[in-house]
């Protein structure tokens, strides 16, 4: 079986990254793929929706279809859950001072904002260096040969409570009534950081083929959204993002209905502004959503994704995260690259306190996808099962087959 996988993956390979292991690329999606009907045909689906069936019922049969389906799913997330992600703005300029302070100015339709961030370079080696972007900083150990950009997401879109909505530089630029949620605003800004790196001659000695994103908890939800929305990000590592990130709304609702005190869509829209105002109408009927978060993770494919989670916290939804992400893994299985996505869920540590037990797995993702160690073992799909994580029964949630996409 393992041989079959790697043989099939070879057939898909396209030259991609000079230093990391090769991963397949998808063909570009036609513009029409992201055009949704004005009135969405919503059905009541209590299982996890099929990532491989279009809204109109047609099946995904090959890589072209899959790229098209991703564009459709991306549009659905923007329309129903996350708000509109604006395109590249009219004007972007930057300055880089003291060899660490990157300032980005953005202007659009007569308004402008400026935001800055520290860039921390490795102290040894010559570069160009791979770079991680930390949403609100990084809570995982960043390898010493990888640069780190700490992105101040709260400055871009505040996230203190639901009343933070519309506050932050993103909304100074696009207006307080922009539909974008705070997470969409952060993803937009991360894309502007990448624009600037692309536009700067020498790219600040960073390797733009090896960009990663990470964050923990609420910022882990944000890291997953950023990785889903910008294909220039190679490696996405959400940490302990829980419900609203690596968890699926439907599974969290079932947990809640069983009396488990876990975060649900209904709770989350009252707690904070991470999701759009438009999402509120679905929070008590999540079975009407034509997607769930296994498909948000599916937008990252075929790029590497390593989901780190913590079974100690019932609030994060251990069963929801395990069920959701092991289902998302089927997207990578369909692409015949199962080792490009990993899930590791263990407890016995404080929230966002990275445990040494996961170090070898995390290092394997950096080694393979940033440093080209093709032998690094990224075949990680495991939970310690604590707090009901292993109560997820796949046959109750997944009623679709995994196609073989080539
Ligand atoms: C970085 O530069 C900007 C101006 O470009 C300045 O406002 C900011 O204070 C600087 N930050 C640090 C930490 O020096
Ligand atoms: C960026 O914006 C700030 C404040 O709006 C301004 O002072 C600065 O000159 C601008 N820098 C660039 C490079 O446009
Ligand atoms: C935002 O929407 C509110 C409510 O509809 C409206 O009162 C306000 O004028 C709008 N603000 C802007 C800047 O468009
Ligand atoms: C969802 O349920 C909560 C709690 O019962 C309620 O406050 C909220 O208004 C409901 N939302 C919708 C859109 O029905
Ligand atoms: C969806 O179907 C289930 C099972 O029949 C039912 O309990 C639930 O109320 C329905 N939800 C909606 C939003 O219609
Ligand atoms: C984790 O904690 C649980 C409960 O406190 C305990 O039963 C288990 O042995 C611990 N596991 C490890 C790997 O330390
Ligand atoms: C890779 O690591 C996983 C756990 O992280 C382990 O279960 C598996 O056996 C390892 N595979 C190989 C080939 O070493």
Coordinates of C-alpha atoms and ligand atoms in Angstrom, one line a residue:
X1 CA 0.0 0.0 0.0
X2 CA 2.8 2.4 1.0
X3 CA 4.6 1.6 -2.3
X4 CA 1.5 2.2 -4.3
X5 CA 1.1 5.6 -2.7
X6 CA 4.6 6.8 -3.3
X7 CA 4.6 5.5 -6.9
X8 CA 1.4 7.3 -7.7
X9 CA 2.7 10.5 -6.0
X10 CA 5.7 10.4 -8.3
X11 CA 3.4 10.6 -11.3
X12 CA 1.9 13.8 -10.0
X13 CA 5.2 15.5 -9.2
X14 CA 6.0 18.8 -10.8
X15 CA 9.2 20.7 -10.1
X16 CA 8.3 22.9 -7.2
X17 CA 10.6 23.9 -4.4
X18 CA 14.4 24.1 -4.7
X19 CA 15.2 23.2 -1.1
X20 CA 12.2 21.4 0.3
X21 CA 10.7 18.0 -0.7
X22 CA 8.7 18.3 -3.9
X23 CA 4.9 18.5 -3.6
X24 CA 2.5 18.5 -6.5
X25 CA 0.9 21.6 -7.8
X26 CA -2.7 22.0 -9.0
X27 CA -3.6 23.4 -12.3
X28 CA -5.1 27.0 -12.1
X29 CA -8.9 27.0 -11.6
X30 CA -11.1 28.7 -14.2
X31 CA -12.5 32.1 -13.0
X32 CA -16.0 30.6 -13.3
X33 CA -15.2 28.1 -10.5
X34 CA -15.6 30.7 -7.8
X35 CA -18.9 32.1 -9.1
X36 CA -21.7 31.1 -6.7
X37 CA -25.4 31.2 -7.4
X38 CA -27.0 34.2 -5.6
X39 CA -29.3 31.9 -3.7
X40 CA -27.3 28.9 -2.4
X41 CA -29.1 25.6 -2.6
X42 CA -28.7 24.6 1.1
X43 CA -29.4 21.1 2.1
X44 CA -29.6 19.6 5.6
X45 CA -26.6 17.4 5.9
X46 CA -25.8 16.1 9.3
X47 CA -22.7 14.2 8.3
X48 CA -19.5 15.9 7.1
X49 CA -20.1 17.2 3.6
X50 CA -18.4 15.6 0.6
X51 CA -15.3 17.6 -0.4
X52 CA -15.4 15.8 -3.8
X53 CA -18.9 16.8 -4.9
X54 CA -19.6 20.3 -6.3
X55 CA -22.6 22.4 -5.1
X56 CA -24.4 21.4 -8.3
X57 CA -24.0 17.7 -7.5
X58 CA -21.3 16.9 -10.1
X59 CA -18.4 14.8 -8.9
X60 CA -14.7 15.8 -8.7
X61 CA -12.9 13.3 -11.0
X62 CA -9.5 14.7 -11.6
X63 CA -7.0 17.5 -10.5
X64 CA -8.7 20.1 -12.7
X65 CA -12.0 19.4 -11.0
X66 CA -10.3 19.5 -7.6
X67 CA -8.8 22.9 -8.3
X68 CA -12.2 24.1 -9.4
X69 CA -13.9 22.7 -6.3
X70 CA -11.3 24.4 -4.1
X71 CA -12.2 27.7 -5.7
X72 CA -15.9 27.0 -5.1
X73 CA -15.2 26.0 -1.4
X74 CA -13.1 29.1 -0.9
X75 CA -15.9 31.3 -2.2
X76 CA -18.4 29.5 0.0
X77 CA -16.3 30.1 3.1
X78 CA -16.0 33.8 2.2
X79 CA -19.7 34.1 1.5
X80 CA -21.1 32.2 4.5
X81 CA -18.5 32.2 7.3
X82 CA -15.4 34.4 6.9
X83 CA -16.5 37.4 4.9
X84 CA -14.9 38.8 1.7
X85 CA -11.2 38.7 1.3
X86 CA -10.2 41.8 -0.7
X87 CA -7.8 41.4 -3.6
X88 CA -4.3 42.9 -3.7
X89 CA -4.8 46.6 -3.0
X90 CA -3.8 49.4 -5.5
X91 CA -0.5 50.4 -3.9
X92 CA 1.9 48.7 -1.6
X93 CA 5.3 50.1 -0.5
X94 CA 7.7 49.1 2.2
X95 CA 10.7 50.2 4.1
X96 CA 13.2 48.0 6.0
X97 CA 15.3 49.6 8.7
X98 CA 17.8 48.4 11.3
X99 CA 18.0 45.1 9.5
X100 CA 14.9 44.0 11.3
X101 CA 12.0 46.4 11.1
X102 CA 9.7 45.9 8.1
X103 CA 7.1 48.6 7.6
X104 CA 4.4 48.1 5.0
X105 CA 2.2 50.9 3.6
X106 CA -0.9 50.1 1.8
X107 CA -3.2 52.5 -0.1
X108 CA -6.5 51.7 -1.7
X109 CA -9.2 54.1 -3.0
X110 CA -7.7 57.1 -1.3
X111 CA -7.2 55.5 2.1
X112 CA -3.9 54.2 3.5
X113 CA -2.5 52.3 6.4
X114 CA 0.9 51.5 7.7
X115 CA 1.9 48.5 9.8
X116 CA 5.3 47.2 10.9
X117 CA 6.8 44.0 12.2
X118 CA 10.1 42.6 13.4
X119 CA 11.9 40.1 11.1
X120 CA 14.2 37.9 13.1
X121 CA 17.0 36.2 11.0
X122 CA 19.0 33.1 11.9
X123 CA 22.3 34.1 13.3
X124 CA 24.2 31.5 11.3
X125 CA 24.1 30.5 7.7
X126 CA 23.9 32.6 4.5
X127 CA 20.3 32.4 3.4
X128 CA 18.1 32.8 1.6
X129 CA 16.3 31.5 4.7
X130 CA 13.0 29.9 4.9
X131 CA 10.6 32.0 7.0
X132 CA 7.7 31.4 9.4
X133 CA 5.1 34.0 9.9
X134 CA 3.8 33.9 13.5
X135 CA 0.2 35.0 13.8
X136 CA 0.4 36.9 17.1
X137 CA 3.9 35.4 17.5
X138 CA 4.9 31.7 17.4
X139 CA 4.3 29.2 20.3
X140 CA 6.1 26.3 18.6
X141 CA 9.9 26.2 18.6
X142 CA 11.2 27.7 15.3
X143 CA 14.3 26.0 14.0
X144 CA 17.5 28.1 14.4
X145 CA 18.0 28.1 10.6
X146 CA 14.5 29.5 9.9
X147 CA 13.6 33.3 10.0
X148 CA 10.6 34.5 11.9
X149 CA 8.2 37.3 11.2
X150 CA 6.0 38.2 14.1
X151 CA 2.7 39.5 12.7
X152 CA 0.7 41.7 15.1
X153 CA -2.7 40.5 14.1
X154 CA -4.6 42.4 16.8
X155 CA -3.4 45.7 15.4
X156 CA -4.8 44.7 12.0
X157 CA -8.1 43.5 13.3
X158 CA -8.9 43.6 17.0
X159 CA -10.2 40.4 18.7
X160 CA -11.2 41.4 22.3
X161 CA -14.8 40.5 22.0
X162 CA -17.7 40.7 19.5
X163 CA -17.6 44.5 20.0
X164 CA -14.1 44.5 18.4
X165 CA -15.8 44.1 15.1
X166 CA -14.6 46.7 12.6
X167 CA -11.7 47.9 14.7
X168 CA -8.2 47.8 13.4
X169 CA -6.1 48.9 10.4
X170 CA -7.8 46.6 7.9
X171 CA -11.1 48.4 8.7
X172 CA -9.4 51.8 8.4
X173 CA -8.7 50.8 4.9
X174 CA -11.8 48.9 3.8
X175 CA -14.4 50.5 6.1
X176 CA -16.0 49.4 9.4
X177 CA -18.7 47.6 7.5
X178 CA -16.4 45.4 5.5
X179 CA -17.8 41.8 5.7
X180 CA -14.4 40.4 6.5
X181 CA -14.0 38.8 9.9
X182 CA -10.9 39.5 12.0
X183 CA -9.4 36.2 10.7
X184 CA -10.0 37.2 7.1
X185 CA -8.4 40.6 7.8
X186 CA -5.3 38.9 9.2
X187 CA -5.1 36.5 6.2
X188 CA -5.3 39.6 3.9
X189 CA -2.4 41.3 5.8
X190 CA -0.3 38.2 5.7
X191 CA -0.7 38.1 1.9
X192 CA 0.5 41.8 1.9
X193 CA 3.6 40.7 3.8
X194 CA 4.3 38.1 1.1
X195 CA 3.6 40.7 -1.7
X196 CA 6.2 43.0 -0.1
X197 CA 8.8 40.1 0.1
X198 CA 8.1 39.4 -3.5
X199 CA 8.4 43.0 -4.6
X200 CA 11.7 43.6 -2.7
X201 CA 14.8 42.9 -4.7
X202 CA 16.7 40.1 -2.9
X203 CA 13.5 39.3 -0.9
X204 CA 15.2 40.4 2.3
X205 CA 17.3 37.2 1.9
X206 CA 14.2 35.1 2.5
X207 CA 13.3 32.1 0.3
X208 CA 9.8 32.8 -0.9
X209 CA 9.4 29.1 -1.9
X210 CA 9.6 28.2 1.8
X211 CA 7.1 30.4 3.7
X212 CA 5.2 29.0 6.6
X213 CA 2.5 30.2 9.0
X214 CA 1.7 29.3 12.5
X215 CA -0.2 30.5 15.5
X216 CA -1.8 29.1 18.6
X217 CA -5.4 28.9 19.9
X218 CA -7.4 31.8 18.4
X219 CA -4.3 32.7 16.4
X220 CA -4.1 29.1 15.4
X221 CA -7.5 29.4 13.8
X222 CA -6.1 32.4 12.0
X223 CA -3.0 30.5 10.9
X224 CA -5.3 27.9 9.3
X225 CA -7.3 30.5 7.5
X226 CA -4.2 32.2 6.2
X227 CA -2.8 28.9 4.9
X228 CA -6.1 28.1 3.3
X229 CA -6.4 31.5 1.5
X230 CA -2.8 32.1 0.2
X231 CA -1.2 29.4 -2.0
X232 CA 2.1 31.1 -1.7
X233 CA 2.3 29.8 1.9
X234 CA 4.0 26.4 1.7
X235 CA 3.7 25.1 5.3
X236 CA 0.7 25.7 7.6
X237 CA 1.0 24.7 11.3
X238 CA -2.1 25.6 13.3
X239 CA -1.5 24.8 17.0
X240 CA -4.4 24.0 19.4
X241 CA -6.8 26.0 17.3
X242 CA -9.8 23.9 18.4
X243 CA -13.3 24.6 17.4
X244 CA -13.5 27.3 14.7
X245 CA -10.1 26.1 13.5
X246 CA -9.3 22.4 13.3
X247 CA -12.7 21.4 14.7
X248 CA -15.8 20.8 12.7
X249 CA -19.0 22.7 13.6
X250 CA -21.2 19.7 13.3
X251 CA -19.1 17.5 15.6
X252 CA -18.8 20.2 18.2
X253 CA -22.6 20.6 18.1
X254 CA -23.1 16.9 18.7
X255 CA -20.6 17.0 21.6
X256 CA -22.5 20.0 23.1
X257 CA -25.8 18.2 22.7
X258 CA -24.3 15.3 24.7
X259 CA -23.6 17.7 27.5
X260 CA -19.9 18.3 26.8
X261 CA -18.9 21.9 27.5
X262 CA -17.1 22.5 24.3
X263 CA -17.0 25.6 22.0
X264 CA -19.7 25.7 19.3
X265 CA -20.6 28.0 16.4
X266 CA -23.5 29.4 18.5
X267 CA -21.1 30.3 21.3
X268 CA -18.2 31.5 19.1
X269 CA -20.2 34.3 17.3
X270 CA -21.2 35.7 20.7
X271 CA -17.6 35.5 22.1
X272 CA -15.6 37.3 19.4
X273 CA -15.4 38.6 15.8
X274 CA -13.4 35.8 14.3
X275 CA -16.3 35.0 11.9
X276 CA -18.5 37.2 9.7
X277 CA -21.8 38.8 10.7
X278 CA -23.2 36.7 7.9
X279 CA -22.3 33.5 9.7
X280 CA -24.6 34.2 12.6
X281 CA -27.7 33.0 10.7
X282 CA -26.2 29.5 10.5
X283 CA -24.9 29.0 14.0
X284 CA -27.9 27.0 15.3
X285 CA -28.3 25.1 12.0
X286 CA -24.8 24.2 11.1
X287 CA -26.0 21.1 9.2
X288 CA -27.2 23.6 6.5
X289 CA -23.6 24.6 5.8
X290 CA -22.4 23.1 2.5
X291 CA -18.9 22.7 4.1
X292 CA -17.3 22.1 7.4
X293 CA -13.8 22.7 8.6
X294 CA -12.4 19.5 7.1
X295 CA -12.8 21.4 3.9
X296 CA -11.1 24.6 5.2
X297 CA -8.1 22.3 5.8
X298 CA -8.7 20.8 2.4
X299 CA -8.0 24.3 0.9
X300 CA -4.4 24.0 2.1
X301 CA -3.9 20.9 -0.1
X302 CA -1.7 19.9 -1.8
X303 CA 0.6 22.1 0.4
X304 CA 1.9 20.7 3.7
X305 CA -0.2 21.0 6.7
X306 CA 0.6 19.9 10.2
X307 CA -2.2 20.2 12.8
X308 CA -1.1 20.1 16.4
X309 CA -3.7 19.8 19.0
X310 CA -4.2 19.3 22.8
X311 CA -6.7 16.7 24.2
X312 CA -6.5 18.2 27.7
X313 CA -9.0 20.9 26.9
X314 CA -12.6 19.8 26.4
X315 CA -13.3 23.4 25.2
X316 CA -11.1 22.9 22.2
X317 CA -13.3 19.9 21.2
X318 CA -10.9 16.9 21.2
X319 CA -13.4 14.6 19.4
X320 CA -14.3 17.4 17.0
X321 CA -10.7 18.2 16.1
X322 CA -9.7 14.5 15.7
X323 CA -12.8 13.7 13.6
X324 CA -12.5 16.8 11.5
X325 CA -8.8 16.6 10.7
X326 CA -8.7 12.8 10.2
X327 CA -11.5 13.5 7.6
X328 CA -9.5 16.4 6.1
X329 CA -6.6 13.9 5.7
X330 CA -8.8 12.1 3.1
X331 CA -8.2 15.0 0.7
X332 CA -4.5 14.4 0.8
X333 CA -5.2 10.7 0.4
X334 CA -7.2 11.5 -2.7
X335 CA -4.2 13.4 -4.0
X336 CA -2.1 10.4 -3.1
X337 CA 0.1 12.5 -0.8
X338 CA -1.0 11.3 2.6
X339 CA 2.3 12.2 4.2
X340 CA 1.9 15.8 3.3
X341 CA -0.7 16.4 6.0
X342 CA -0.2 15.3 9.6
X343 CA -2.3 15.5 12.7
X344 CA -1.0 15.1 16.2
X345 CA -3.2 15.4 19.2
X346 CA -1.9 14.8 22.7
X347 CA -2.5 16.1 26.2
X348 CA -0.6 16.5 29.4
X349 CA 0.5 20.1 28.8
X350 CA -0.8 23.6 29.2
X351 CA -2.6 25.4 26.4
X352 CA -0.1 26.6 23.8
X353 CA 2.8 25.1 25.7
X354 CA 4.5 22.9 23.0
X355 CA 5.3 19.5 24.5
X356 CA 8.5 17.7 23.8
X357 CA 6.5 14.6 22.8
X358 CA 5.6 16.4 19.5
X359 CA 9.1 17.7 18.8
X360 CA 10.2 14.9 16.5
X361 CA 7.0 15.2 14.4
X362 CA 7.3 18.9 14.1
X363 CA 11.0 18.7 13.2
X364 CA 10.1 16.1 10.5
X365 CA 7.7 18.6 8.8
X366 CA 10.4 21.3 8.8
X367 CA 13.1 18.8 7.7
X368 CA 11.1 17.5 4.8
X369 CA 9.4 20.6 3.5
X370 CA 11.9 23.3 4.3
X371 CA 15.1 21.3 4.1
X372 CA 14.4 18.6 1.6
X373 CA 15.0 15.6 3.8
X374 CA 12.7 13.3 1.9
X375 CA 13.2 10.5 4.5
X376 CA 11.8 12.6 7.3
X377 CA 8.7 10.8 8.7
X378 CA 5.7 13.0 8.3
X379 CA 3.3 10.1 8.3
X380 CA 1.6 11.3 11.5
X381 CA -2.1 10.7 12.1
X382 CA -2.5 10.1 15.8
X383 CA -4.4 11.1 19.0
X384 CA -3.9 9.9 22.5
X385 CA -7.7 9.6 22.6
X386 CA -8.1 11.5 25.9
X387 CA -11.2 13.4 26.8
X388 CA -13.3 11.4 24.3
X389 CA -11.2 12.2 21.2
X390 CA -11.4 8.6 20.1
X391 CA -15.2 8.5 20.4
X392 CA -15.3 9.8 16.8
X393 CA -16.8 7.0 14.6
X394 CA -15.9 7.7 11.0
X395 CA -18.8 5.6 9.6
X396 CA -21.3 8.0 11.3
X397 CA -19.8 11.0 9.7
X398 CA -18.3 10.1 6.4
X399 CA -20.6 8.7 3.7
X400 CA -18.6 9.5 0.6
X401 CA -15.8 7.7 -1.1
X402 CA -12.3 9.0 -1.6
X403 CA -11.6 9.4 -5.4
X404 CA -8.1 8.9 -6.8
X405 CA -7.3 12.2 -8.3
X406 CA -4.6 12.6 -11.0
Ligands
LIG1 C1 9.7 50.4 12.7 O1 9.6 51.5 11.8 C2 8.4 52.3 11.8 C3 8.5 53.3 10.8 O2 8.8 52.8 9.5 C4 8.3 52.9 13.2 O3 7.1 53.6 13.3 C5 8.4 51.8 14.3 O4 8.4 52.4 15.5 C6 9.7 51.0 14.1 N1 9.6 49.9 15.1 C7 10.7 49.6 15.8 C8 10.5 48.5 16.8 O5 11.7 50.2 15.7
LIG2 C1 4.1 55.1 5.1 O1 3.1 55.7 5.8 C2 3.5 56.6 6.8 C3 2.4 57.1 7.6 O2 1.2 57.1 6.9 C4 4.3 57.7 6.2 O3 4.9 58.6 7.1 C5 5.5 57.1 5.4 O4 6.2 58.0 4.7 C6 5.0 56.0 4.4 N1 6.1 55.3 3.9 C7 6.2 54.9 2.6 C8 7.4 54.0 2.3 O5 5.3 55.1 1.8
LIG3 C1 -22.1 50.9 8.6 O1 -23.3 50.3 8.7 C2 -24.2 50.9 9.7 C3 -25.4 50.1 9.9 O2 -26.0 49.8 8.7 C4 -24.5 52.4 9.2 O3 -25.2 53.0 10.2 C5 -23.1 53.1 9.0 O4 -23.4 54.4 8.5 C6 -22.2 52.3 8.2 N1 -20.9 53.0 8.2 C7 -20.2 53.2 7.1 C8 -18.9 53.9 7.3 O5 -20.6 52.9 6.0
LIG4 C1 -29.1 30.8 18.1 O1 -29.3 30.4 19.5 C2 -29.0 31.3 20.5 C3 -29.2 30.7 21.8 O2 -30.4 30.1 21.9 C4 -29.8 32.6 20.3 O3 -29.3 33.5 21.2 C5 -29.5 33.1 18.9 O4 -30.3 34.2 18.6 C6 -29.8 32.0 17.8 N1 -29.4 32.5 16.5 C7 -30.2 32.4 15.5 C8 -29.7 33.0 14.2 O5 -31.3 31.8 15.5
LIG5 C1 -31.8 18.3 9.8 O1 -32.3 17.0 9.9 C2 -32.2 16.5 11.2 C3 -32.5 15.0 11.2 O2 -33.7 14.8 10.4 C4 -33.2 17.3 12.1 O3 -33.1 16.8 13.4 C5 -32.8 18.7 12.0 O4 -33.7 19.5 12.8 C6 -32.7 19.3 10.6 N1 -32.1 20.6 10.6 C7 -32.6 21.6 9.9 C8 -31.8 22.9 10.0 O5 -33.5 21.5 9.1
LIG6 C1 -1.5 12.1 30.7 O1 -2.4 12.3 31.7 C2 -3.3 11.3 32.0 C3 -4.3 11.8 33.0 O2 -3.7 12.7 33.9 C4 -2.6 10.1 32.5 O3 -3.4 9.0 32.7 C5 -1.6 9.7 31.4 O4 -0.8 8.6 31.8 C6 -0.7 10.8 31.0 N1 0.1 10.5 29.8 C7 1.3 10.7 29.6 C8 1.9 10.3 28.3 O5 2.0 11.3 30.5
LIG7 C1 6.3 7.6 11.5 O1 5.8 8.2 12.7 C2 4.6 7.7 13.2 C3 4.2 8.5 14.5 O2 4.6 9.8 14.6 C4 4.7 6.3 13.5 O3 3.5 5.8 13.9 C5 5.2 5.5 12.3 O4 5.4 4.2 12.6 C6 6.5 6.1 11.7 N1 6.8 5.5 10.4 C7 8.0 5.1 10.2 C8 8.1 4.5 8.8 O5 8.9 5.1 10.9

